[in-house]
Amino acid sequence: MAKVVIIGSGPAGVSAALYTARAGIDTTVLTRGPGALARAEGIENYYGVPGPVSGAELERRGIEGAKAVGVQFVEAEAVGLTFTDKLTVETLSGDYPADAVILATGASRAAPPIPGLKALEGHGVGYCATCDAFFYRGKDVAVLGSGEYALHEASALLPLAKSVTLLTGGAPLTAEFPPEIALCTEKVEAILGEEAGKVTGVRLAGGRELPLDGVFVALGVAGSTALARKMGAEVDGNRIVVDEHMMTTVPGLFAAGDCTGGLLQVAKAVYEGAMAGSEAAKALRKGGFYGA
């Protein structure tokens, strides 16, 4: 049986799950718990809801409806997305191979406004340690972050890099890092690079410079945009680029909801989730995306 993994249990993810599950596809939704909808005090302008309903209640109803048609919900944090013979979602508790993946974790945070970061993307500033660790063997690298996502990226670099430093920027640690990872808690004021466009280090608060060959951004959790970047899907700022079928530039990888930009409304997220789910199901019934 074909398998679909959906990352995110908000309106877009749950709507997509309803369509794939009803099409007879094994559907798993990976969730980190209540999302942005659950924090909404009241929803008043939604179709079929005559009076105000809390976001948490609307989210609960959606999830219960999806469970009723066989959707499996798993509490897990997605930290990576790879492809070997299948798309595979990596989580802290295990891997989830799939014939199609739908990204629906909501809008991503903006990249930190650190001078030099944007200009040096692809020239020492990266977003996928699993993808790029090989290129930093025997070199000094750093990971910008302080949580489980940063731990995942740092762990991928440790076996190959000469040294790995965690740049927390003053944020508290929310994961347990091994002693092999050096800890730097000062604020990062700039990513430094030479004229040819290659990272040479970072400048920290107070003016101290830390020589580095690469910096990997792993702030917060791996949202939809970060995961799309890992697969090489086209991203425009913090928006994932999709076609009329809600598919990214990577076959089998879809995106829906706030992560695609535009109107940040429940109705739009539900529509895009429905489109992504139905289009994924249609393609899988025809044999999939990679000759499956």
PDB file of C-alpha atoms in Angstrom:
ATOM      1  CA  MET A   1       0.000   0.000   0.000  1.00  0.00           C
ATOM      2  CA  ALA A   2       1.232   3.491  -0.845  1.00  0.00           C
ATOM      3  CA  LYS A   3       2.259   5.655   2.108  1.00  0.00           C
ATOM      4  CA  VAL A   4       1.927   9.374   2.663  1.00  0.00           C
ATOM      5  CA  VAL A   5       3.550  11.259   5.540  1.00  0.00           C
ATOM      6  CA  ILE A   6       2.164  14.677   6.405  1.00  0.00           C
ATOM      7  CA  ILE A   7       4.180  17.015   8.602  1.00  0.00           C
ATOM      8  CA  GLY A   8       1.852  19.220  10.620  1.00  0.00           C
ATOM      9  CA  SER A   9      -1.573  18.712  12.184  1.00  0.00           C
ATOM     10  CA  GLY A  10      -3.122  22.109  11.482  1.00  0.00           C
ATOM     11  CA  PRO A  11      -5.936  22.744   8.988  1.00  0.00           C
ATOM     12  CA  ALA A  12      -3.760  22.140   5.914  1.00  0.00           C
ATOM     13  CA  GLY A  13      -2.232  18.907   7.198  1.00  0.00           C
ATOM     14  CA  VAL A  14      -5.476  17.445   8.494  1.00  0.00           C
ATOM     15  CA  SER A  15      -7.362  18.389   5.337  1.00  0.00           C
ATOM     16  CA  ALA A  16      -4.703  16.671   3.224  1.00  0.00           C
ATOM     17  CA  ALA A  17      -4.883  13.601   5.464  1.00  0.00           C
ATOM     18  CA  LEU A  18      -8.646  13.318   4.998  1.00  0.00           C
ATOM     19  CA  TYR A  19      -8.228  13.134   1.226  1.00  0.00           C
ATOM     20  CA  THR A  20      -5.338  10.659   1.189  1.00  0.00           C
ATOM     21  CA  ALA A  21      -6.893   8.367   3.800  1.00  0.00           C
ATOM     22  CA  ARG A  22     -10.260   8.302   2.036  1.00  0.00           C
ATOM     23  CA  ALA A  23      -8.387   7.378  -1.149  1.00  0.00           C
ATOM     24  CA  GLY A  24      -7.132   4.234   0.585  1.00  0.00           C
ATOM     25  CA  ILE A  25      -3.574   5.458   1.179  1.00  0.00           C
ATOM     26  CA  ASP A  26      -1.744   4.684   4.420  1.00  0.00           C
ATOM     27  CA  THR A  27      -1.577   8.139   6.006  1.00  0.00           C
ATOM     28  CA  THR A  28       0.542   9.281   8.943  1.00  0.00           C
ATOM     29  CA  VAL A  29       0.504  12.797  10.355  1.00  0.00           C
ATOM     30  CA  LEU A  30       3.536  13.870  12.373  1.00  0.00           C
ATOM     31  CA  THR A  31       2.595  16.472  14.964  1.00  0.00           C
ATOM     32  CA  ARG A  32       4.328  18.460  17.670  1.00  0.00           C
ATOM     33  CA  GLY A  33       1.008  19.117  19.377  1.00  0.00           C
ATOM     34  CA  PRO A  34      -1.290  22.157  19.151  1.00  0.00           C
ATOM     35  CA  GLY A  35      -0.312  24.693  16.521  1.00  0.00           C
ATOM     36  CA  ALA A  36      -1.153  28.281  15.620  1.00  0.00           C
ATOM     37  CA  LEU A  37      -4.871  27.546  15.198  1.00  0.00           C
ATOM     38  CA  ALA A  38      -5.118  26.275  18.778  1.00  0.00           C
ATOM     39  CA  ARG A  39      -3.866  29.640  20.025  1.00  0.00           C
ATOM     40  CA  ALA A  40      -6.686  31.538  18.323  1.00  0.00           C
ATOM     41  CA  GLU A  41      -9.181  32.772  20.907  1.00  0.00           C
ATOM     42  CA  GLY A  42     -12.178  32.693  18.601  1.00  0.00           C
ATOM     43  CA  ILE A  43     -13.043  31.875  14.975  1.00  0.00           C
ATOM     44  CA  GLU A  44     -16.169  33.659  13.735  1.00  0.00           C
ATOM     45  CA  ASN A  45     -15.976  33.826   9.971  1.00  0.00           C
ATOM     46  CA  TYR A  46     -15.539  30.151   9.089  1.00  0.00           C
ATOM     47  CA  TYR A  47     -17.978  28.254   6.878  1.00  0.00           C
ATOM     48  CA  GLY A  48     -20.396  26.046   8.819  1.00  0.00           C
ATOM     49  CA  VAL A  49     -19.594  27.583  12.194  1.00  0.00           C
ATOM     50  CA  PRO A  50     -22.486  29.911  13.131  1.00  0.00           C
ATOM     51  CA  GLY A  51     -20.978  31.363  16.291  1.00  0.00           C
ATOM     52  CA  PRO A  52     -17.523  31.896  17.736  1.00  0.00           C
ATOM     53  CA  VAL A  53     -15.538  28.712  18.288  1.00  0.00           C
ATOM     54  CA  SER A  54     -12.108  28.541  19.863  1.00  0.00           C
ATOM     55  CA  GLY A  55      -9.219  27.623  17.633  1.00  0.00           C
ATOM     56  CA  ALA A  56      -8.418  24.724  19.945  1.00  0.00           C
ATOM     57  CA  GLU A  57     -11.927  23.312  19.552  1.00  0.00           C
ATOM     58  CA  LEU A  58     -11.872  23.671  15.766  1.00  0.00           C
ATOM     59  CA  GLU A  59      -8.496  21.931  15.664  1.00  0.00           C
ATOM     60  CA  ARG A  60      -9.777  19.125  17.907  1.00  0.00           C
ATOM     61  CA  ARG A  61     -12.793  18.530  15.682  1.00  0.00           C
ATOM     62  CA  GLY A  62     -10.599  18.350  12.595  1.00  0.00           C
ATOM     63  CA  ILE A  63      -8.224  15.820  14.124  1.00  0.00           C
ATOM     64  CA  GLU A  64     -11.057  13.652  15.422  1.00  0.00           C
ATOM     65  CA  GLY A  65     -12.589  13.599  11.950  1.00  0.00           C
ATOM     66  CA  ALA A  66      -9.301  12.482  10.431  1.00  0.00           C
ATOM     67  CA  LYS A  67      -8.825   9.742  13.025  1.00  0.00           C
ATOM     68  CA  ALA A  68     -12.306   8.465  12.209  1.00  0.00           C
ATOM     69  CA  VAL A  69     -11.228   7.667   8.640  1.00  0.00           C
ATOM     70  CA  GLY A  70      -8.026   5.925   9.722  1.00  0.00           C
ATOM     71  CA  VAL A  71      -5.383   8.630   9.813  1.00  0.00           C
ATOM     72  CA  GLN A  72      -2.591   7.841  12.263  1.00  0.00           C
ATOM     73  CA  PHE A  73      -1.247  10.734  14.345  1.00  0.00           C
ATOM     74  CA  VAL A  74       2.251  10.435  15.805  1.00  0.00           C
ATOM     75  CA  GLU A  75       3.827  12.959  18.168  1.00  0.00           C
ATOM     76  CA  ALA A  76       7.269  13.473  16.684  1.00  0.00           C
ATOM     77  CA  GLU A  77       9.457  16.381  15.626  1.00  0.00           C
ATOM     78  CA  ALA A  78      10.631  16.236  12.028  1.00  0.00           C
ATOM     79  CA  VAL A  79      14.286  17.244  11.830  1.00  0.00           C
ATOM     80  CA  GLY A  80      15.249  16.132   8.333  1.00  0.00           C
ATOM     81  CA  LEU A  81      13.992  15.094   4.923  1.00  0.00           C
ATOM     82  CA  THR A  82      16.032  12.889   2.586  1.00  0.00           C
ATOM     83  CA  PHE A  83      15.654  10.732  -0.503  1.00  0.00           C
ATOM     84  CA  THR A  84      17.241   7.380  -1.264  1.00  0.00           C
ATOM     85  CA  ASP A  85      14.808   4.985  -2.930  1.00  0.00           C
ATOM     86  CA  LYS A  86      11.968   6.846  -1.199  1.00  0.00           C
ATOM     87  CA  LEU A  87      11.338  10.162   0.461  1.00  0.00           C
ATOM     88  CA  THR A  88      12.117   9.748   4.149  1.00  0.00           C
ATOM     89  CA  VAL A  89      11.139  12.035   7.001  1.00  0.00           C
ATOM     90  CA  GLU A  90      13.690  11.918   9.812  1.00  0.00           C
ATOM     91  CA  THR A  91      12.465  12.457  13.363  1.00  0.00           C
ATOM     92  CA  LEU A  92      14.091  12.281  16.763  1.00  0.00           C
ATOM     93  CA  SER A  93      12.363   8.954  17.377  1.00  0.00           C
ATOM     94  CA  GLY A  94      12.885   7.265  14.002  1.00  0.00           C
ATOM     95  CA  ASP A  95      12.503   7.535  10.248  1.00  0.00           C
ATOM     96  CA  TYR A  96       9.283   7.535   8.224  1.00  0.00           C
ATOM     97  CA  PRO A  97       9.713   6.466   4.577  1.00  0.00           C
ATOM     98  CA  ALA A  98       6.925   7.602   2.252  1.00  0.00           C
ATOM     99  CA  ASP A  99       5.850   7.601  -1.367  1.00  0.00           C
ATOM    100  CA  ALA A 100       4.780  11.234  -0.970  1.00  0.00           C
ATOM    101  CA  VAL A 101       5.318  13.865   1.708  1.00  0.00           C
ATOM    102  CA  ILE A 102       3.145  16.903   2.392  1.00  0.00           C
ATOM    103  CA  LEU A 103       4.691  19.838   4.276  1.00  0.00           C
ATOM    104  CA  ALA A 104       2.094  21.660   6.354  1.00  0.00           C
ATOM    105  CA  THR A 105       3.766  23.074   9.450  1.00  0.00           C
ATOM    106  CA  GLY A 106       2.611  26.645   8.917  1.00  0.00           C
ATOM    107  CA  ALA A 107       4.569  29.788   8.213  1.00  0.00           C
ATOM    108  CA  SER A 108       8.282  29.623   8.893  1.00  0.00           C
ATOM    109  CA  ARG A 109      10.105  32.116  11.009  1.00  0.00           C
ATOM    110  CA  ALA A 110      12.164  34.675   9.139  1.00  0.00           C
ATOM    111  CA  ALA A 111      15.863  33.953   8.931  1.00  0.00           C
ATOM    112  CA  PRO A 112      17.744  35.800  11.662  1.00  0.00           C
ATOM    113  CA  PRO A 113      18.782  39.286  10.523  1.00  0.00           C
ATOM    114  CA  ILE A 114      22.488  38.582  10.889  1.00  0.00           C
ATOM    115  CA  PRO A 115      24.676  40.558   8.481  1.00  0.00           C
ATOM    116  CA  GLY A 116      26.387  38.270   5.992  1.00  0.00           C
ATOM    117  CA  LEU A 117      24.023  35.321   6.440  1.00  0.00           C
ATOM    118  CA  LYS A 118      21.936  35.821   3.304  1.00  0.00           C
ATOM    119  CA  ALA A 119      24.874  36.823   1.109  1.00  0.00           C
ATOM    120  CA  LEU A 120      26.869  33.724   2.069  1.00  0.00           C
ATOM    121  CA  GLU A 121      24.095  31.139   1.622  1.00  0.00           C
ATOM    122  CA  GLY A 122      25.554  28.307  -0.418  1.00  0.00           C
ATOM    123  CA  HIS A 123      29.068  29.594   0.235  1.00  0.00           C
ATOM    124  CA  GLY A 124      29.535  28.312   3.757  1.00  0.00           C
ATOM    125  CA  VAL A 125      26.108  29.106   5.191  1.00  0.00           C
ATOM    126  CA  GLY A 126      23.909  26.013   4.935  1.00  0.00           C
ATOM    127  CA  TYR A 127      20.625  24.530   6.106  1.00  0.00           C
ATOM    128  CA  CYS A 128      21.227  20.785   5.794  1.00  0.00           C
ATOM    129  CA  ALA A 129      24.129  19.243   7.680  1.00  0.00           C
ATOM    130  CA  THR A 130      23.117  15.748   6.608  1.00  0.00           C
ATOM    131  CA  CYS A 131      23.404  16.851   2.971  1.00  0.00           C
ATOM    132  CA  ASP A 132      26.618  18.854   3.241  1.00  0.00           C
ATOM    133  CA  ALA A 133      28.660  17.352   6.107  1.00  0.00           C
ATOM    134  CA  PHE A 134      30.953  15.551   3.655  1.00  0.00           C
ATOM    135  CA  PHE A 135      32.196  18.884   2.287  1.00  0.00           C
ATOM    136  CA  TYR A 136      33.324  19.965   5.766  1.00  0.00           C
ATOM    137  CA  ARG A 137      35.428  16.967   6.704  1.00  0.00           C
ATOM    138  CA  GLY A 138      38.454  18.105   8.681  1.00  0.00           C
ATOM    139  CA  LYS A 139      37.111  21.654   8.934  1.00  0.00           C
ATOM    140  CA  ASP A 140      35.792  23.913  11.692  1.00  0.00           C
ATOM    141  CA  VAL A 141      32.039  24.430  11.561  1.00  0.00           C
ATOM    142  CA  ALA A 142      29.264  25.840  13.729  1.00  0.00           C
ATOM    143  CA  VAL A 143      25.545  25.302  14.150  1.00  0.00           C
ATOM    144  CA  LEU A 144      23.306  28.268  14.906  1.00  0.00           C
ATOM    145  CA  GLY A 145      20.587  27.093  17.331  1.00  0.00           C
ATOM    146  CA  SER A 146      19.931  25.680  20.775  1.00  0.00           C
ATOM    147  CA  GLY A 147      17.321  22.908  20.534  1.00  0.00           C
ATOM    148  CA  GLU A 148      16.701  19.404  19.210  1.00  0.00           C
ATOM    149  CA  TYR A 149      16.902  20.545  15.604  1.00  0.00           C
ATOM    150  CA  ALA A 150      20.350  22.041  16.244  1.00  0.00           C
ATOM    151  CA  LEU A 151      21.403  18.822  18.021  1.00  0.00           C
ATOM    152  CA  HIS A 152      20.402  16.793  14.958  1.00  0.00           C
ATOM    153  CA  GLU A 153      22.464  19.014  12.656  1.00  0.00           C
ATOM    154  CA  ALA A 154      25.480  19.084  14.968  1.00  0.00           C
ATOM    155  CA  SER A 155      25.399  15.298  15.355  1.00  0.00           C
ATOM    156  CA  ALA A 156      25.551  14.895  11.570  1.00  0.00           C
ATOM    157  CA  LEU A 157      28.693  17.049  11.460  1.00  0.00           C
ATOM    158  CA  LEU A 158      30.587  15.537  14.407  1.00  0.00           C
ATOM    159  CA  PRO A 159      31.940  12.382  12.687  1.00  0.00           C
ATOM    160  CA  LEU A 160      33.504  14.381   9.835  1.00  0.00           C
ATOM    161  CA  ALA A 161      34.304  17.911  10.976  1.00  0.00           C
ATOM    162  CA  LYS A 162      37.469  18.897  12.800  1.00  0.00           C
ATOM    163  CA  SER A 163      35.373  20.813  15.332  1.00  0.00           C
ATOM    164  CA  VAL A 164      31.714  21.657  15.873  1.00  0.00           C
ATOM    165  CA  THR A 165      30.615  24.732  17.824  1.00  0.00           C
ATOM    166  CA  LEU A 166      27.081  25.513  18.911  1.00  0.00           C
ATOM    167  CA  LEU A 167      26.202  29.198  18.569  1.00  0.00           C
ATOM    168  CA  THR A 168      23.203  29.803  20.842  1.00  0.00           C
ATOM    169  CA  GLY A 169      23.100  33.588  20.499  1.00  0.00           C
ATOM    170  CA  GLY A 170      22.185  33.752  24.175  1.00  0.00           C
ATOM    171  CA  ALA A 171      19.137  31.464  23.867  1.00  0.00           C
ATOM    172  CA  PRO A 172      18.713  28.805  26.572  1.00  0.00           C
ATOM    173  CA  LEU A 173      19.571  25.218  25.675  1.00  0.00           C
ATOM    174  CA  THR A 174      16.499  23.006  25.173  1.00  0.00           C
ATOM    175  CA  ALA A 175      18.393  19.827  24.316  1.00  0.00           C
ATOM    176  CA  GLU A 176      21.311  17.928  25.807  1.00  0.00           C
ATOM    177  CA  PHE A 177      24.431  18.339  23.684  1.00  0.00           C
ATOM    178  CA  PRO A 178      27.437  15.997  23.928  1.00  0.00           C
ATOM    179  CA  PRO A 179      30.697  17.391  25.339  1.00  0.00           C
ATOM    180  CA  GLU A 180      32.388  17.132  21.932  1.00  0.00           C
ATOM    181  CA  ILE A 181      30.322  20.110  20.802  1.00  0.00           C
ATOM    182  CA  ALA A 182      31.828  23.406  21.956  1.00  0.00           C
ATOM    183  CA  LEU A 183      29.328  25.881  23.383  1.00  0.00           C
ATOM    184  CA  CYS A 184      29.357  29.574  22.491  1.00  0.00           C
ATOM    185  CA  THR A 185      26.611  31.636  24.099  1.00  0.00           C
ATOM    186  CA  GLU A 186      27.477  35.135  22.875  1.00  0.00           C
ATOM    187  CA  LYS A 187      25.285  36.947  20.393  1.00  0.00           C
ATOM    188  CA  VAL A 188      26.369  36.526  16.773  1.00  0.00           C
ATOM    189  CA  GLU A 189      26.795  39.978  15.243  1.00  0.00           C
ATOM    190  CA  ALA A 190      27.846  38.953  11.730  1.00  0.00           C
ATOM    191  CA  ILE A 191      28.806  36.067   9.472  1.00  0.00           C
ATOM    192  CA  LEU A 192      32.208  36.862   8.003  1.00  0.00           C
ATOM    193  CA  GLY A 193      33.377  36.001   4.522  1.00  0.00           C
ATOM    194  CA  GLU A 194      36.097  36.807   2.059  1.00  0.00           C
ATOM    195  CA  GLU A 195      35.529  38.680  -1.171  1.00  0.00           C
ATOM    196  CA  ALA A 196      35.333  35.442  -3.185  1.00  0.00           C
ATOM    197  CA  GLY A 197      32.225  34.589  -1.185  1.00  0.00           C
ATOM    198  CA  LYS A 198      33.295  31.992   1.354  1.00  0.00           C
ATOM    199  CA  VAL A 199      32.630  31.889   5.100  1.00  0.00           C
ATOM    200  CA  THR A 200      35.689  32.656   7.194  1.00  0.00           C
ATOM    201  CA  GLY A 201      34.091  32.934  10.627  1.00  0.00           C
ATOM    202  CA  VAL A 202      31.648  34.848  12.802  1.00  0.00           C
ATOM    203  CA  ARG A 203      31.950  38.059  14.768  1.00  0.00           C
ATOM    204  CA  LEU A 204      30.555  37.808  18.277  1.00  0.00           C
ATOM    205  CA  ALA A 205      29.303  40.459  20.679  1.00  0.00           C
ATOM    206  CA  GLY A 206      32.210  42.516  21.921  1.00  0.00           C
ATOM    207  CA  GLY A 207      34.087  42.160  18.648  1.00  0.00           C
ATOM    208  CA  ARG A 208      35.654  38.727  19.176  1.00  0.00           C
ATOM    209  CA  GLU A 209      35.978  36.734  15.955  1.00  0.00           C
ATOM    210  CA  LEU A 210      35.660  32.955  15.760  1.00  0.00           C
ATOM    211  CA  PRO A 211      37.319  31.418  12.659  1.00  0.00           C
ATOM    212  CA  LEU A 212      35.017  28.943  10.875  1.00  0.00           C
ATOM    213  CA  ASP A 213      34.680  27.251   7.509  1.00  0.00           C
ATOM    214  CA  GLY A 214      30.916  26.855   7.672  1.00  0.00           C
ATOM    215  CA  VAL A 215      27.776  27.830   9.587  1.00  0.00           C
ATOM    216  CA  PHE A 216      24.567  25.774   9.585  1.00  0.00           C
ATOM    217  CA  VAL A 217      21.302  27.470  10.533  1.00  0.00           C
ATOM    218  CA  ALA A 218      19.093  25.304  12.782  1.00  0.00           C
ATOM    219  CA  LEU A 219      16.991  27.722  14.827  1.00  0.00           C
ATOM    220  CA  GLY A 220      13.838  26.586  16.602  1.00  0.00           C
ATOM    221  CA  VAL A 221      12.296  23.584  14.878  1.00  0.00           C
ATOM    222  CA  ALA A 222      12.650  22.428  11.291  1.00  0.00           C
ATOM    223  CA  GLY A 223       9.636  24.129   9.739  1.00  0.00           C
ATOM    224  CA  SER A 224       8.306  23.453   6.264  1.00  0.00           C
ATOM    225  CA  THR A 225      10.650  25.899   4.544  1.00  0.00           C
ATOM    226  CA  ALA A 226      13.748  24.435   6.214  1.00  0.00           C
ATOM    227  CA  LEU A 227      12.696  20.903   5.252  1.00  0.00           C
ATOM    228  CA  ALA A 228      11.997  21.985   1.676  1.00  0.00           C
ATOM    229  CA  ARG A 229      15.477  23.522   1.483  1.00  0.00           C
ATOM    230  CA  LYS A 230      16.989  20.216   2.584  1.00  0.00           C
ATOM    231  CA  MET A 231      15.491  18.501  -0.460  1.00  0.00           C
ATOM    232  CA  GLY A 232      16.551  21.271  -2.818  1.00  0.00           C
ATOM    233  CA  ALA A 233      12.980  22.441  -3.421  1.00  0.00           C
ATOM    234  CA  GLU A 234      12.593  26.024  -4.630  1.00  0.00           C
ATOM    235  CA  VAL A 235      11.971  28.521  -1.842  1.00  0.00           C
ATOM    236  CA  ASP A 236      11.197  32.207  -2.272  1.00  0.00           C
ATOM    237  CA  GLY A 237      12.088  33.943   0.974  1.00  0.00           C
ATOM    238  CA  ASN A 238      10.024  32.128   3.614  1.00  0.00           C
ATOM    239  CA  ARG A 239       7.519  30.802   1.055  1.00  0.00           C
ATOM    240  CA  ILE A 240       7.729  27.366  -0.536  1.00  0.00           C
ATOM    241  CA  VAL A 241       7.142  27.543  -4.286  1.00  0.00           C
ATOM    242  CA  VAL A 242       4.430  25.139  -5.471  1.00  0.00           C
ATOM    243  CA  ASP A 243       2.630  24.528  -8.768  1.00  0.00           C
ATOM    244  CA  GLU A 244      -1.124  24.362  -9.380  1.00  0.00           C
ATOM    245  CA  HIS A 245      -1.158  20.873  -7.823  1.00  0.00           C
ATOM    246  CA  MET A 246       0.553  22.100  -4.627  1.00  0.00           C
ATOM    247  CA  MET A 247       3.688  20.126  -5.550  1.00  0.00           C
ATOM    248  CA  THR A 248       7.114  21.635  -4.990  1.00  0.00           C
ATOM    249  CA  THR A 249       9.923  21.431  -7.523  1.00  0.00           C
ATOM    250  CA  VAL A 250      10.799  18.020  -6.013  1.00  0.00           C
ATOM    251  CA  PRO A 251       8.522  15.228  -7.341  1.00  0.00           C
ATOM    252  CA  GLY A 252       6.392  13.738  -4.580  1.00  0.00           C
ATOM    253  CA  LEU A 253       6.985  16.605  -2.170  1.00  0.00           C
ATOM    254  CA  PHE A 254       3.936  18.820  -1.635  1.00  0.00           C
ATOM    255  CA  ALA A 255       3.328  21.888   0.534  1.00  0.00           C
ATOM    256  CA  ALA A 256       0.102  23.442   1.770  1.00  0.00           C
ATOM    257  CA  GLY A 257      -1.114  26.169   4.094  1.00  0.00           C
ATOM    258  CA  ASP A 258       0.699  29.173   5.491  1.00  0.00           C
ATOM    259  CA  CYS A 259       4.097  27.877   4.329  1.00  0.00           C
ATOM    260  CA  THR A 260       3.152  28.615   0.699  1.00  0.00           C
ATOM    261  CA  GLY A 261       2.488  32.294   1.457  1.00  0.00           C
ATOM    262  CA  GLY A 262      -0.575  34.336   0.580  1.00  0.00           C
ATOM    263  CA  LEU A 263      -3.684  34.659   2.723  1.00  0.00           C
ATOM    264  CA  LEU A 264      -3.055  33.327   6.243  1.00  0.00           C
ATOM    265  CA  GLN A 265      -6.562  31.985   6.800  1.00  0.00           C
ATOM    266  CA  VAL A 266      -8.002  28.621   7.828  1.00  0.00           C
ATOM    267  CA  ALA A 267     -10.125  28.445   4.672  1.00  0.00           C
ATOM    268  CA  LYS A 268      -7.073  28.853   2.430  1.00  0.00           C
ATOM    269  CA  ALA A 269      -5.121  26.227   4.389  1.00  0.00           C
ATOM    270  CA  VAL A 270      -7.995  23.737   4.143  1.00  0.00           C
ATOM    271  CA  TYR A 271      -8.296  24.271   0.384  1.00  0.00           C
ATOM    272  CA  GLU A 272      -4.572  23.815  -0.211  1.00  0.00           C
ATOM    273  CA  GLY A 273      -4.473  20.743   2.019  1.00  0.00           C
ATOM    274  CA  ALA A 274      -7.378  19.227   0.096  1.00  0.00           C
ATOM    275  CA  MET A 275      -5.616  19.947  -3.207  1.00  0.00           C
ATOM    276  CA  ALA A 276      -2.285  18.522  -2.013  1.00  0.00           C
ATOM    277  CA  GLY A 277      -3.929  15.395  -0.609  1.00  0.00           C
ATOM    278  CA  SER A 278      -6.096  14.711  -3.650  1.00  0.00           C
ATOM    279  CA  GLU A 279      -3.250  15.370  -6.117  1.00  0.00           C
ATOM    280  CA  ALA A 280      -0.851  13.135  -4.168  1.00  0.00           C
ATOM    281  CA  ALA A 281      -3.460  10.364  -4.082  1.00  0.00           C
ATOM    282  CA  LYS A 282      -4.149  10.716  -7.802  1.00  0.00           C
ATOM    283  CA  ALA A 283      -0.461  10.442  -8.667  1.00  0.00           C
ATOM    284  CA  LEU A 284       0.122   7.464  -6.377  1.00  0.00           C
ATOM    285  CA  ARG A 285      -2.797   5.577  -7.918  1.00  0.00           C
ATOM    286  CA  LYS A 286      -1.068   6.027 -11.287  1.00  0.00           C
ATOM    287  CA  GLY A 287       2.193   4.554 -10.034  1.00  0.00           C
ATOM    288  CA  GLY A 288       3.869   7.281  -8.028  1.00  0.00           C
ATOM    289  CA  PHE A 289       6.628   9.753  -8.731  1.00  0.00           C
ATOM    290  CA  TYR A 290       9.734   7.600  -9.021  1.00  0.00           C
ATOM    291  CA  GLY A 291       8.527   4.546 -10.879  1.00  0.00           C
ATOM    292  CA  ALA A 292       7.137   2.923  -7.725  1.00  0.00           C
TER     293      ALA A 292
END
